[in-house]
Coordinates of C-alpha atoms in Angstrom, one line a residue:
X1 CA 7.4 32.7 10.8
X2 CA 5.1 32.3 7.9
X3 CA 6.0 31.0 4.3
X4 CA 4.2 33.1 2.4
X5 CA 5.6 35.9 4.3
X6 CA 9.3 34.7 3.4
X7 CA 10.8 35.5 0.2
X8 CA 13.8 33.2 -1.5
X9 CA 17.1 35.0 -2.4
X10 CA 16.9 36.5 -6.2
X11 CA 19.9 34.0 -7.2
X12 CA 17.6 30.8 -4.9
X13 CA 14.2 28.8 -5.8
X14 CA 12.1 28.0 -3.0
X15 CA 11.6 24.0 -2.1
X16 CA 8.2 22.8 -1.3
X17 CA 6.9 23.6 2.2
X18 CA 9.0 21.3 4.7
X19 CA 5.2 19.7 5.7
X20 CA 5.0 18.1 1.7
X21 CA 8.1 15.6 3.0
X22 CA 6.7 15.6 6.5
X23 CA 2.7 15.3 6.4
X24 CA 0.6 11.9 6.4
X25 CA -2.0 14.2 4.6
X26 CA 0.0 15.3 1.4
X27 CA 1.4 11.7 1.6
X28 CA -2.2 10.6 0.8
X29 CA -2.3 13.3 -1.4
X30 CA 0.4 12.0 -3.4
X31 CA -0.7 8.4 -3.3
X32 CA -4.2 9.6 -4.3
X33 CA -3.1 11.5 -7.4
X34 CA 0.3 10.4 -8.4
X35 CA 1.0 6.7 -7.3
X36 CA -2.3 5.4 -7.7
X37 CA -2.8 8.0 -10.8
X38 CA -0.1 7.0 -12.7
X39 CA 2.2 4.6 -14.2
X40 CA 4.5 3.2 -11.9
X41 CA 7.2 0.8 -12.1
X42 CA 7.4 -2.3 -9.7
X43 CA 9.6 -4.7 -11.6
X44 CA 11.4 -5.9 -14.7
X45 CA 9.6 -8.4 -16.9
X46 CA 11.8 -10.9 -16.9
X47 CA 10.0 -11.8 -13.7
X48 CA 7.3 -12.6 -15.7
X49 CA 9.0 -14.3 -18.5
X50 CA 7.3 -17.3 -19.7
X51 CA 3.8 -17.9 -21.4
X52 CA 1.7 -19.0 -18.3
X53 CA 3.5 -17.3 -15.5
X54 CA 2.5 -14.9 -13.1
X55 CA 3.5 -12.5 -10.1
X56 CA 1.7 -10.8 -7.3
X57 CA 2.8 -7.3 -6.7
X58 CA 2.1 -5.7 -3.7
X59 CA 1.9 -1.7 -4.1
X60 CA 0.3 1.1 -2.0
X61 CA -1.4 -0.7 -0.4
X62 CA -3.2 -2.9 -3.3
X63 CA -2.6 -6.4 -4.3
X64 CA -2.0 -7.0 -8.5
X65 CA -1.6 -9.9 -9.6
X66 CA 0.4 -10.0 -13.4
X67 CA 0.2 -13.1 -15.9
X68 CA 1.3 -13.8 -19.3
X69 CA -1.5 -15.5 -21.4
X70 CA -1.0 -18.3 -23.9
X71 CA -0.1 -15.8 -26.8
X72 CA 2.4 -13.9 -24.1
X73 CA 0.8 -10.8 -23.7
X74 CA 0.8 -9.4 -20.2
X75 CA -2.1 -9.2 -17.9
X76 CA -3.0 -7.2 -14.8
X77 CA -5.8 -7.5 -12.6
X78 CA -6.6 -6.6 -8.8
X79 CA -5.6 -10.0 -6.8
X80 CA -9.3 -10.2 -5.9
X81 CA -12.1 -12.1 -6.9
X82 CA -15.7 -11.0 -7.7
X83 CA -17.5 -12.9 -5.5
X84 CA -16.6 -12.4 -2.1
X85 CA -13.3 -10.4 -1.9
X86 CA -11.2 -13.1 -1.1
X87 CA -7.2 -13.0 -2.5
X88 CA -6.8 -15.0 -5.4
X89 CA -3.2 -15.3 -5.2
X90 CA -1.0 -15.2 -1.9
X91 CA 2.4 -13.0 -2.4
X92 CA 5.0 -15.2 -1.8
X93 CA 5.9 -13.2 1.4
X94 CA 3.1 -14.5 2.6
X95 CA 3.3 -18.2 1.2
X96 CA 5.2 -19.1 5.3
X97 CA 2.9 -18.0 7.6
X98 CA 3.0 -20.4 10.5
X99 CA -0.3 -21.3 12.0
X100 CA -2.3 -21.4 8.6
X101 CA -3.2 -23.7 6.9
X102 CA -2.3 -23.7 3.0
X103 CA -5.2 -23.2 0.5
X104 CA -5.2 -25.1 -2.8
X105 CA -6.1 -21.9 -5.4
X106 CA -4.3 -19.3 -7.1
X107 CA -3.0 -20.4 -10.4
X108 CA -3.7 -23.6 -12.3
X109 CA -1.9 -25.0 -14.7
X110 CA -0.8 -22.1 -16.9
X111 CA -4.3 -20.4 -18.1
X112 CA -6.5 -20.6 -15.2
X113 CA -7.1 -18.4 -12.1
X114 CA -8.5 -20.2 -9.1
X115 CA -10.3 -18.5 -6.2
X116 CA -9.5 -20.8 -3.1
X117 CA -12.3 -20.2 -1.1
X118 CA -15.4 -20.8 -3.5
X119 CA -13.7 -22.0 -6.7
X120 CA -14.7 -19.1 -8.7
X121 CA -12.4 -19.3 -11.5
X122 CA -11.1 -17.0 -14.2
X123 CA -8.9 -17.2 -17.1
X124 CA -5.6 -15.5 -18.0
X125 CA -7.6 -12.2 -19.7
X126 CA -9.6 -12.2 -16.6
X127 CA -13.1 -13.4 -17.6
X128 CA -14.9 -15.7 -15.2
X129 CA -15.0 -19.3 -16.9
X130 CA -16.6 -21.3 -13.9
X131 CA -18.7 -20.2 -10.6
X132 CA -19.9 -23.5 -8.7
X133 CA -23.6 -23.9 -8.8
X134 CA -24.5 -21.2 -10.2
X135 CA -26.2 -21.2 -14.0
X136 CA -25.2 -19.3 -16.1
X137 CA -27.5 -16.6 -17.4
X138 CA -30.0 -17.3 -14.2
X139 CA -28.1 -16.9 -11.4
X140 CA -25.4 -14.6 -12.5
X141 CA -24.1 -13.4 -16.2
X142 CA -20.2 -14.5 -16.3
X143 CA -19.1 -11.3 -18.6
X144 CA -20.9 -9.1 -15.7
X145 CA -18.3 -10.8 -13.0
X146 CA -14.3 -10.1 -14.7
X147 CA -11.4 -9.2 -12.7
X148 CA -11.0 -5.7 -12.3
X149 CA -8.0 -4.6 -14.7
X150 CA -4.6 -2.6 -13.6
X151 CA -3.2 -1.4 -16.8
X152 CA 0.3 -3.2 -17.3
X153 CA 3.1 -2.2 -20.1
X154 CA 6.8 -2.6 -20.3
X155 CA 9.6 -0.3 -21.2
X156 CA 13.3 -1.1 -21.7
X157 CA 12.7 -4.3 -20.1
X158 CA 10.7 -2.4 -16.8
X159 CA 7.4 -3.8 -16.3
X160 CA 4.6 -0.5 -15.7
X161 CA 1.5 -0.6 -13.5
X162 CA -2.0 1.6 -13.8
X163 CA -3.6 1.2 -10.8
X164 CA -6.7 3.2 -12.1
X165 CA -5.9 2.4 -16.3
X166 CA -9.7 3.8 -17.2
X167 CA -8.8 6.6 -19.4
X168 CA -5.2 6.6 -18.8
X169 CA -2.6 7.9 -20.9
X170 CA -0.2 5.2 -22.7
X171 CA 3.0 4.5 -20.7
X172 CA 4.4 6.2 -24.0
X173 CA 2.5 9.6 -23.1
X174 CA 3.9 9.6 -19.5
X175 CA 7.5 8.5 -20.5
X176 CA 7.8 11.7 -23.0
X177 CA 10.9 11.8 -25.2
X178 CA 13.2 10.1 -22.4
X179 CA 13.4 6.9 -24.2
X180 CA 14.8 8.5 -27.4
X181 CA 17.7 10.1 -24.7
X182 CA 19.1 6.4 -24.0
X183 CA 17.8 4.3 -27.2
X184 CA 21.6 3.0 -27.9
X185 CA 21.7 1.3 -24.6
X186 CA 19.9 -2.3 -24.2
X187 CA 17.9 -2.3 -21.3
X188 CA 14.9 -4.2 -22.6
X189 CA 17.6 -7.7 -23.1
X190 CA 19.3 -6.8 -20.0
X191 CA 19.2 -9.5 -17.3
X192 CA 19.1 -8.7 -13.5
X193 CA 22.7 -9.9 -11.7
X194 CA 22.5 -8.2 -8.0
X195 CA 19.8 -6.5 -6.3
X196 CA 20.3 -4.2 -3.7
X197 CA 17.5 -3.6 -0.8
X198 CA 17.4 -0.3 1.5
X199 CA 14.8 0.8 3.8
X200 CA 15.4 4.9 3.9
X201 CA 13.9 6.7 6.8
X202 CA 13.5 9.9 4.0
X203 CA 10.2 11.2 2.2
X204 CA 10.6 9.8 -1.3
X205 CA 11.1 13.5 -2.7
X206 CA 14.3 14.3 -0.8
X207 CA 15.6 11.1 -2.5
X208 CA 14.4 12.2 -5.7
X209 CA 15.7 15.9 -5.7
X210 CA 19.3 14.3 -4.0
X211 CA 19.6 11.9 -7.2
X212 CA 18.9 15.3 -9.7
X213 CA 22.0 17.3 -8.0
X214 CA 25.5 16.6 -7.3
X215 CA 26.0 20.0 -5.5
X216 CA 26.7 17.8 -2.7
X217 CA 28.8 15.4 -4.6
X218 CA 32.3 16.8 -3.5
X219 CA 31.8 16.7 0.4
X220 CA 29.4 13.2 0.2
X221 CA 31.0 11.2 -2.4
X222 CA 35.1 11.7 -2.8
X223 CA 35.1 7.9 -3.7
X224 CA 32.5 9.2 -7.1
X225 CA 34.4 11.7 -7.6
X226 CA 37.5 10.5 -8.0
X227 CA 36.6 8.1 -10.6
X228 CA 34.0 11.3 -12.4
X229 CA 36.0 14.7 -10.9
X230 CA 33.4 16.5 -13.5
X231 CA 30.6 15.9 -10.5
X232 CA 32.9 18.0 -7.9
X233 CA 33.8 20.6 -10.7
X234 CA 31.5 24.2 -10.4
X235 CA 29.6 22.7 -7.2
X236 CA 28.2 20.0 -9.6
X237 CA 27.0 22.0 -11.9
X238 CA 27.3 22.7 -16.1
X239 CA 27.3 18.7 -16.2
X240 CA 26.7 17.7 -20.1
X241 CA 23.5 15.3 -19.6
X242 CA 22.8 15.1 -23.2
X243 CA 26.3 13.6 -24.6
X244 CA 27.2 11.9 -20.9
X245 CA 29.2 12.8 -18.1
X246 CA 32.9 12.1 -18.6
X247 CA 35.3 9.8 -16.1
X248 CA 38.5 10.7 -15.4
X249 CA 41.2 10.1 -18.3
X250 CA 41.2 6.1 -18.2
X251 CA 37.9 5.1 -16.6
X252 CA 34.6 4.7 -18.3
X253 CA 32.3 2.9 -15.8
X254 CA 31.4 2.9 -12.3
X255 CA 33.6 0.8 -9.8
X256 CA 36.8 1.8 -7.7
X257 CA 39.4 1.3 -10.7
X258 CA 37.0 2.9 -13.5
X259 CA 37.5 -0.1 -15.7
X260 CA 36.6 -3.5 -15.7
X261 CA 36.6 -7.1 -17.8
X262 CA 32.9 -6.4 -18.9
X263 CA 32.7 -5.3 -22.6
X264 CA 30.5 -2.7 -23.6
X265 CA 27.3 -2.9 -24.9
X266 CA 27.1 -2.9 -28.9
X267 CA 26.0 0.0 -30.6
X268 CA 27.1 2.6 -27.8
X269 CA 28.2 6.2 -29.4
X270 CA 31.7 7.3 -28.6
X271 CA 30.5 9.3 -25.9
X272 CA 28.4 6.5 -24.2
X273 CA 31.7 4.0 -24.7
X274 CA 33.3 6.5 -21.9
X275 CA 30.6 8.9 -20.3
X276 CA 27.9 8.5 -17.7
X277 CA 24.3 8.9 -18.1
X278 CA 21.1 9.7 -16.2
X279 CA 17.4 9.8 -16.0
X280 CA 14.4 9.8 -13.8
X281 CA 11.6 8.2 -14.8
X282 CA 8.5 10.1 -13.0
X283 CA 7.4 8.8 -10.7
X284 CA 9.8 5.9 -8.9
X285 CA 12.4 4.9 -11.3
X286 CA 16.0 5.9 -11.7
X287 CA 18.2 4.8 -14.4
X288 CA 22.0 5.1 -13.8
X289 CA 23.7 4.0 -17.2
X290 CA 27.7 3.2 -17.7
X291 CA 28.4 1.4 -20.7
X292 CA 28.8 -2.3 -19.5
X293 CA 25.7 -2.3 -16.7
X294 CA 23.0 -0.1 -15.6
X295 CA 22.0 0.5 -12.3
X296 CA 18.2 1.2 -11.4
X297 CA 16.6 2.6 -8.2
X298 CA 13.0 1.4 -7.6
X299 CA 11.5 3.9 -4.9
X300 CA 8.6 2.1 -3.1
X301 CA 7.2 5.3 -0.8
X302 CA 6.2 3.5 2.5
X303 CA 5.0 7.1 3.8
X304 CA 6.1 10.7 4.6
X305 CA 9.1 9.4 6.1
X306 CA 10.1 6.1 4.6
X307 CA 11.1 5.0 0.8
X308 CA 11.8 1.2 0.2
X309 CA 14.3 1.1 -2.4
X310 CA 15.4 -2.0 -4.6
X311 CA 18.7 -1.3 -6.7
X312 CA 18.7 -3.3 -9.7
X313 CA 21.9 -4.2 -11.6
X314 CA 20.9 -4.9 -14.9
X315 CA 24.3 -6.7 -17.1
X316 CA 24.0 -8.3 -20.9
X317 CA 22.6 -11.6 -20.2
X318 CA 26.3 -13.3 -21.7
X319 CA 27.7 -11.9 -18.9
X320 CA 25.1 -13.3 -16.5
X321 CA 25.6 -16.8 -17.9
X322 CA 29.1 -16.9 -17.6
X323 CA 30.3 -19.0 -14.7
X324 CA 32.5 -16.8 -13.2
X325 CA 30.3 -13.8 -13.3
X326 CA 31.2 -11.5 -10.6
X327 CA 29.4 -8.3 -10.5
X328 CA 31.0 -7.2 -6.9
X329 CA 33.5 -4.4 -9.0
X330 CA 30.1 -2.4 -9.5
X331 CA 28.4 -2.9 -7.2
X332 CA 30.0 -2.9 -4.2
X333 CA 31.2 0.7 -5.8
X334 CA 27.3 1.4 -5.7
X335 CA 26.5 0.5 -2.7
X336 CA 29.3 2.8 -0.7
X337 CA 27.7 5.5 -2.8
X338 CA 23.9 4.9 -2.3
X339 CA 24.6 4.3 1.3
X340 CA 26.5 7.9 1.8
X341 CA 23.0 9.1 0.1
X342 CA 21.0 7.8 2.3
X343 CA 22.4 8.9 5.0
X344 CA 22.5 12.3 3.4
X345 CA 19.3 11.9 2.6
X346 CA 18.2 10.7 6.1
X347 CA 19.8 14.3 7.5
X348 CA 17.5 16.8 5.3
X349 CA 14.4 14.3 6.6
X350 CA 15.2 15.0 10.4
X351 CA 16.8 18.5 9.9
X352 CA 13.4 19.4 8.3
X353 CA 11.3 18.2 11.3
X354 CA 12.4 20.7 13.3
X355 CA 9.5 23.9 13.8
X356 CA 12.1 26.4 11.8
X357 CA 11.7 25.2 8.9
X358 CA 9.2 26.1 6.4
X359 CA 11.1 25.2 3.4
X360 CA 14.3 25.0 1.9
X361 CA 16.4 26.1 -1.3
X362 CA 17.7 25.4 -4.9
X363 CA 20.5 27.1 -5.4
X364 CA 21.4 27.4 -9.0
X365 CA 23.3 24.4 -9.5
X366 CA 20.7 22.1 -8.5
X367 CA 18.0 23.5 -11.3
X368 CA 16.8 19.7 -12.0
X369 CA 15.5 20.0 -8.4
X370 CA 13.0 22.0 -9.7
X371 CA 11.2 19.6 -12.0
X372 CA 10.5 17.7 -8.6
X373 CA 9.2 20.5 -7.0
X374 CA 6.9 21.3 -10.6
X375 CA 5.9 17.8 -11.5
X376 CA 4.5 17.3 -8.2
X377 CA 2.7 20.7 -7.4
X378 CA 1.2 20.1 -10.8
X379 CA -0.3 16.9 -9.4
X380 CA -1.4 17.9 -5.6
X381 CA -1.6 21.0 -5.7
X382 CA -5.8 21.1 -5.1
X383 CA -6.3 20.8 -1.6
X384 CA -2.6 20.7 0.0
X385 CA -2.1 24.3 2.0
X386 CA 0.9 26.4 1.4
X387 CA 0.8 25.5 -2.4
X388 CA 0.2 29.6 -3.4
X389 CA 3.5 30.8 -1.6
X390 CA 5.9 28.0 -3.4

């Protein structure tokens, strides 16, 4: 059977061939011209929250090391020195590697950047300050030798990556009108107060198009439902995104009971106080919103058929402080619903292995499906086979 020679249903949109969640090649594709194209989130900057600190992300493949200069600006650069390749700074993943030897390098002090293996050394805006030996303006010419820059920005309290930031758009550009959607709620002086991990043997997209639908709410989540019948209702569909999705009569957030000791956040609308809200930040962010916490999904594509996934719960910083703060009411509610979607999710990955299937369908109820489908034709399209019949 051939796609192009198969039609969808008048009343059905086709999915993207099954090989776009199944193919190292489009994988590469889409790490070529999305991940590696585009702003992605790897964090929150609180991580980075003091003048004269400094992270090592590890993403795709690429080592970027973040800092915060002495007036508190962020920073990016590739974790590599100019002179012979060597890592500036080790991830601390990699700090307890037994049989090495530790290297004195990496950051000094809080404005200098210190190559361990031949003391090149660069300050916080990535200029070379001091290369051993070698004069200046004979030997080399320091502004000729910077760290090569990954763009960094922050949103609602997410810190943004541009892993090729010549000529790139502002994170403003890419993020659209969504902020204006969810400007009430404060995400940028929300603190972290659980994290989450998963490792999700599903291509990045089926997790992506299962978080835009709840056509399968009713027969995967009864537990959700219960506490928001409105995503069982019409096979998930007609759901109000714009003023919230309403809980049952006497919840308003996301745990077992609907309620909790949590106030709300100031400055809500009445339908934020008691409604749920959504988005999907393109390309690896989800943003789950009640109105005493947030929850936020941090896809990490590992390849065609593996997504690392951090879930961030993201409180008012009071709360945080308090010492009893307990945030198990949310999210052990969370995690009995992100595990039934991975597991969901896990099903479409191996169902779609099989040589029978070509592609699948969007029935009507899952139309948000099909800004997936567009936003990433749009982006691999060139070069990836099947693209004319979808």
């Amino acid at each position: 059977m051939n796609i192009a020679q198969t039609a969808a249903p008048a009343d059905l949109q086709a999915s993207l061939p099954s090989s776009w969640y199944l193919e190292d090649r489009i994988f590469e594709l889409e790490k070529q011209r999305i991940f590696l194209n585009e702003w992605i989130c790897v964090g929150r900057v609180e991580d980075i929250d003091q003048a004269g600190g400094h992270k090592v992300f590890q993403t795709f493949g690429q080592s970027v090391l973040v800092v915060r200069n002495r007036d508190g600006a962020l920073k990016a650069f590739y974790n590599v020195c100019r002179h012979r390749g060597a890592e500036l700074c080790v991830a601390a993943e990699k700090e307890e590697r037994p049989g090495r030897s530790p290297l004195k390098g990496g950051v000094v002090g809080k404005n200098l950047i210190r190559c361990a293996y031949h003391s090149w050394a660069y300050n916080f805006d990535g200029a070379l300050v001091a290369a051993p030996h070698l004069a200046e303006g004979v030997a080399i010419k320091k502004e000729d030798f910077s760290l090569y820059p990954v763009g960094v920005d922050s949103w609602g309290g997410f810190l943004f990556l541009h892993l090729t930031p010549a000529d790139a758009p502002s994170l403003a550009e890419q993020l659209g009108p969504m902020p204006g959607r969810i400007a009430r709620y404060p995400l940028a002086d929300l603190r972290v107060g659980a994290v989450l991990h998963y490792e999700v043997d599903a291509n990045w997209k089926v997790i992506a198009e299962n978080y835009n639908e709840c056509y399968h709410c009713a027969g995967v989540h009864p537990e959700l439902c219960a506490v928001v019948p409105a995503f069982r209702e019409n096979g998930g569909a007609m759901l109000d995104w714009e003023n919230g999705v309403p809980h049952r009569e006497g919840a308003y957030t996301f745990t077992t009971s609907g309620t909790t000791s949590r106030r709300p956040f100031p400055g809500l609308d009445e339908h934020e106080l008691t409604r749920h809200k959504g988005e999907l930040v393109y390309p690896n962010l989800f943003v789950s919103l009640a109105c005493d916490h947030a929850a936020c999904f941090l896809l990490t594509p590992k390849g065609p058929n593996r997504t690392d996934i951090d879930c961030l719960f993201l409180f008012e910083q009071q709360e945080v402080e308090k010492p009893d703060f307990d945030p198990s009411d949310t999210v052990d509610f969370w995690d009995l619903v992100n595990r039934q979607d991975w597991s969901a999710c896990e099903r479409v990955q191996r169902g779609m292995s099989n040589r029978v299937h070509h592609f699948g369908y969007y029935a009507p109820m899952e139309d948000w499906s099909l800004d997936i489908r567009n936003y990433v034709r749009s982006r691999v399209g060139e070069g990836a086979e099947g693209l004319a019949a979808v």
